[in-house]
């Protein structure tokens, strides 16, 4: 039996809820319409070299982020048809709630603790400025769990999205970021 070591405080703080969508632009309009949520920071046509359950895959994604109070909301549209943690839950044409995200200081040990508890990594990526994994907690929790290595660039991105939402007046609702077409 695996010893039940307690996760660190930061490894239990959910900073984001993420949703798989079929049309990122329609989804951003829907979130703005329903919740007055915005502005959205949009990264279109992102190529991500990753591992899906240990097998190399090249994901093509569009990603949008906005802030809803203390929680970041991420919308993810998979643009290509390769196996992925997104397609594991939602086949092409489907979408909905997918994962929660935590930024963790002790990345390697936190990932190891989830694996010791029997959870499989459904996505692994290193984009050079930080690493992240998706832990397949779907059967236990009804969603995946994303663990992001605590690093200045990810903290800056979250701060940019949060700060823009504080006094947002509804103008400039979609703010393109890198890469873009």
PDB file of C-alpha atoms in Angstrom, residues 41-162:
ATOM      1  CA  UNK A  41      -6.736  36.457 -23.995  1.00  0.00           C
ATOM      2  CA  UNK A  42      -6.642  34.310 -27.129  1.00  0.00           C
ATOM      3  CA  UNK A  43      -3.806  32.135 -28.414  1.00  0.00           C
ATOM      4  CA  UNK A  44      -4.778  30.662 -31.777  1.00  0.00           C
ATOM      5  CA  UNK A  45      -3.090  27.859 -33.681  1.00  0.00           C
ATOM      6  CA  UNK A  46      -0.745  26.788 -30.895  1.00  0.00           C
ATOM      7  CA  UNK A  47       1.424  23.757 -31.668  1.00  0.00           C
ATOM      8  CA  UNK A  48       2.288  21.720 -28.599  1.00  0.00           C
ATOM      9  CA  UNK A  49       4.761  18.845 -28.665  1.00  0.00           C
ATOM     10  CA  UNK A  50       3.654  16.570 -25.865  1.00  0.00           C
ATOM     11  CA  UNK A  51       3.259  13.034 -24.629  1.00  0.00           C
ATOM     12  CA  UNK A  52      -0.195  11.485 -24.535  1.00  0.00           C
ATOM     13  CA  UNK A  53      -0.031   8.576 -22.098  1.00  0.00           C
ATOM     14  CA  UNK A  54       3.667   8.205 -22.926  1.00  0.00           C
ATOM     15  CA  UNK A  55       3.343   8.461 -26.728  1.00  0.00           C
ATOM     16  CA  UNK A  56       4.630  11.572 -28.552  1.00  0.00           C
ATOM     17  CA  UNK A  57       1.882  13.651 -30.206  1.00  0.00           C
ATOM     18  CA  UNK A  58       1.742  17.073 -31.815  1.00  0.00           C
ATOM     19  CA  UNK A  59      -1.334  18.914 -30.625  1.00  0.00           C
ATOM     20  CA  UNK A  60      -2.788  21.873 -32.492  1.00  0.00           C
ATOM     21  CA  UNK A  61      -4.909  24.029 -30.199  1.00  0.00           C
ATOM     22  CA  UNK A  62      -6.573  27.371 -29.747  1.00  0.00           C
ATOM     23  CA  UNK A  63      -6.732  28.545 -26.143  1.00  0.00           C
ATOM     24  CA  UNK A  64      -8.548  31.458 -24.501  1.00  0.00           C
ATOM     25  CA  UNK A  65      -8.303  32.615 -20.893  1.00  0.00           C
ATOM     26  CA  UNK A  66     -10.381  35.045 -18.832  1.00  0.00           C
ATOM     27  CA  UNK A  67     -10.800  35.702 -15.128  1.00  0.00           C
ATOM     28  CA  UNK A  68     -13.969  34.960 -13.119  1.00  0.00           C
ATOM     29  CA  UNK A  69     -13.346  36.314  -9.631  1.00  0.00           C
ATOM     30  CA  UNK A  70     -10.567  34.270  -8.061  1.00  0.00           C
ATOM     31  CA  UNK A  71     -10.696  31.562 -10.748  1.00  0.00           C
ATOM     32  CA  UNK A  72      -9.184  31.619 -14.219  1.00  0.00           C
ATOM     33  CA  UNK A  73     -11.413  30.159 -16.951  1.00  0.00           C
ATOM     34  CA  UNK A  74      -9.678  28.445 -19.850  1.00  0.00           C
ATOM     35  CA  UNK A  75     -11.337  27.416 -23.116  1.00  0.00           C
ATOM     36  CA  UNK A  76      -9.506  24.861 -25.277  1.00  0.00           C
ATOM     37  CA  UNK A  77     -10.305  23.881 -28.844  1.00  0.00           C
ATOM     38  CA  UNK A  78      -8.321  20.982 -30.282  1.00  0.00           C
ATOM     39  CA  UNK A  79      -7.786  21.702 -33.981  1.00  0.00           C
ATOM     40  CA  UNK A  80      -6.316  18.399 -35.159  1.00  0.00           C
ATOM     41  CA  UNK A  81      -7.414  14.809 -34.787  1.00  0.00           C
ATOM     42  CA  UNK A  82      -4.705  13.132 -32.758  1.00  0.00           C
ATOM     43  CA  UNK A  83      -5.108  11.210 -29.507  1.00  0.00           C
ATOM     44  CA  UNK A  84      -5.092  13.561 -26.526  1.00  0.00           C
ATOM     45  CA  UNK A  85      -6.309  14.006 -22.992  1.00  0.00           C
ATOM     46  CA  UNK A  86      -9.038  16.227 -24.480  1.00  0.00           C
ATOM     47  CA  UNK A  87     -10.241  13.541 -26.906  1.00  0.00           C
ATOM     48  CA  UNK A  88     -10.070  10.961 -24.105  1.00  0.00           C
ATOM     49  CA  UNK A  89     -13.012  12.788 -22.531  1.00  0.00           C
ATOM     50  CA  UNK A  90     -14.702  14.504 -25.502  1.00  0.00           C
ATOM     51  CA  UNK A  91     -14.583  13.029 -28.997  1.00  0.00           C
ATOM     52  CA  UNK A  92     -14.438  15.512 -31.894  1.00  0.00           C
ATOM     53  CA  UNK A  93     -17.632  17.558 -31.884  1.00  0.00           C
ATOM     54  CA  UNK A  94     -18.081  17.330 -28.123  1.00  0.00           C
ATOM     55  CA  UNK A  95     -17.108  19.518 -25.248  1.00  0.00           C
ATOM     56  CA  UNK A  96     -17.611  20.493 -21.636  1.00  0.00           C
ATOM     57  CA  UNK A  97     -15.782  20.750 -18.330  1.00  0.00           C
ATOM     58  CA  UNK A  98     -12.373  19.094 -18.608  1.00  0.00           C
ATOM     59  CA  UNK A  99      -9.925  19.925 -15.810  1.00  0.00           C
ATOM     60  CA  UNK A 100      -8.902  21.970 -12.829  1.00  0.00           C
ATOM     61  CA  UNK A 101      -5.423  23.480 -12.672  1.00  0.00           C
ATOM     62  CA  UNK A 102      -2.979  23.982  -9.824  1.00  0.00           C
ATOM     63  CA  UNK A 103       0.342  25.830  -9.940  1.00  0.00           C
ATOM     64  CA  UNK A 104       2.794  23.876  -7.800  1.00  0.00           C
ATOM     65  CA  UNK A 105       6.184  24.799  -6.378  1.00  0.00           C
ATOM     66  CA  UNK A 106       7.425  21.230  -5.871  1.00  0.00           C
ATOM     67  CA  UNK A 107       6.479  20.000  -9.338  1.00  0.00           C
ATOM     68  CA  UNK A 108       8.418  16.732  -9.521  1.00  0.00           C
ATOM     69  CA  UNK A 109       7.364  15.519  -6.078  1.00  0.00           C
ATOM     70  CA  UNK A 110       3.741  16.529  -6.623  1.00  0.00           C
ATOM     71  CA  UNK A 111       3.588  14.641  -9.930  1.00  0.00           C
ATOM     72  CA  UNK A 112       5.219  11.627  -8.261  1.00  0.00           C
ATOM     73  CA  UNK A 113       2.646  11.685  -5.442  1.00  0.00           C
ATOM     74  CA  UNK A 114      -0.226  11.516  -7.914  1.00  0.00           C
ATOM     75  CA  UNK A 115       1.470   8.637  -9.717  1.00  0.00           C
ATOM     76  CA  UNK A 116       2.093   6.847  -6.396  1.00  0.00           C
ATOM     77  CA  UNK A 117      -1.647   7.128  -5.765  1.00  0.00           C
ATOM     78  CA  UNK A 118      -2.289   5.269  -9.030  1.00  0.00           C
ATOM     79  CA  UNK A 119      -3.164   8.188 -11.317  1.00  0.00           C
ATOM     80  CA  UNK A 120      -1.817   8.090 -14.883  1.00  0.00           C
ATOM     81  CA  UNK A 121      -0.350  11.094 -16.675  1.00  0.00           C
ATOM     82  CA  UNK A 122      -2.547  11.774 -19.707  1.00  0.00           C
ATOM     83  CA  UNK A 123      -0.440  14.673 -21.040  1.00  0.00           C
ATOM     84  CA  UNK A 124       3.141  15.753 -20.391  1.00  0.00           C
ATOM     85  CA  UNK A 125       4.729  18.878 -21.871  1.00  0.00           C
ATOM     86  CA  UNK A 126       7.795  21.039 -21.370  1.00  0.00           C
ATOM     87  CA  UNK A 127       7.554  24.346 -23.225  1.00  0.00           C
ATOM     88  CA  UNK A 128      10.966  25.524 -22.104  1.00  0.00           C
ATOM     89  CA  UNK A 129       9.827  28.155 -19.609  1.00  0.00           C
ATOM     90  CA  UNK A 130       7.801  25.760 -17.478  1.00  0.00           C
ATOM     91  CA  UNK A 131       6.508  22.190 -17.448  1.00  0.00           C
ATOM     92  CA  UNK A 132       2.986  20.910 -17.022  1.00  0.00           C
ATOM     93  CA  UNK A 133       1.142  17.615 -16.874  1.00  0.00           C
ATOM     94  CA  UNK A 134      -2.436  16.485 -16.894  1.00  0.00           C
ATOM     95  CA  UNK A 135      -3.208  13.798 -14.350  1.00  0.00           C
ATOM     96  CA  UNK A 136      -6.071  11.485 -15.287  1.00  0.00           C
ATOM     97  CA  UNK A 137      -8.270  11.883 -12.224  1.00  0.00           C
ATOM     98  CA  UNK A 138     -11.390  11.525 -14.393  1.00  0.00           C
ATOM     99  CA  UNK A 139     -12.653   8.259 -12.927  1.00  0.00           C
ATOM    100  CA  UNK A 140     -12.190   9.477  -9.363  1.00  0.00           C
ATOM    101  CA  UNK A 141     -13.276  13.111  -9.776  1.00  0.00           C
ATOM    102  CA  UNK A 142     -15.065  13.492 -13.108  1.00  0.00           C
ATOM    103  CA  UNK A 143     -12.267  15.646 -14.526  1.00  0.00           C
ATOM    104  CA  UNK A 144      -8.539  15.732 -15.145  1.00  0.00           C
ATOM    105  CA  UNK A 145      -6.110  17.681 -12.961  1.00  0.00           C
ATOM    106  CA  UNK A 146      -3.475  19.920 -14.529  1.00  0.00           C
ATOM    107  CA  UNK A 147      -0.293  20.553 -12.560  1.00  0.00           C
ATOM    108  CA  UNK A 148       1.791  23.507 -13.729  1.00  0.00           C
ATOM    109  CA  UNK A 149       5.332  24.131 -12.558  1.00  0.00           C
ATOM    110  CA  UNK A 150       5.520  27.383 -10.612  1.00  0.00           C
ATOM    111  CA  UNK A 151       7.525  29.772 -12.778  1.00  0.00           C
ATOM    112  CA  UNK A 152       7.560  33.516 -13.399  1.00  0.00           C
ATOM    113  CA  UNK A 153       6.088  33.316 -16.953  1.00  0.00           C
ATOM    114  CA  UNK A 154       2.978  31.401 -15.844  1.00  0.00           C
ATOM    115  CA  UNK A 155       2.477  33.694 -12.838  1.00  0.00           C
ATOM    116  CA  UNK A 156       2.813  36.717 -15.168  1.00  0.00           C
ATOM    117  CA  UNK A 157       0.235  35.313 -17.602  1.00  0.00           C
ATOM    118  CA  UNK A 158      -2.282  34.668 -14.834  1.00  0.00           C
ATOM    119  CA  UNK A 159      -1.643  38.158 -13.396  1.00  0.00           C
ATOM    120  CA  UNK A 160      -2.154  39.767 -16.816  1.00  0.00           C
ATOM    121  CA  UNK A 161      -5.509  38.028 -17.275  1.00  0.00           C
ATOM    122  CA  UNK A 162      -6.604  38.803 -13.691  1.00  0.00           C
TER     123      UNK A 162
END
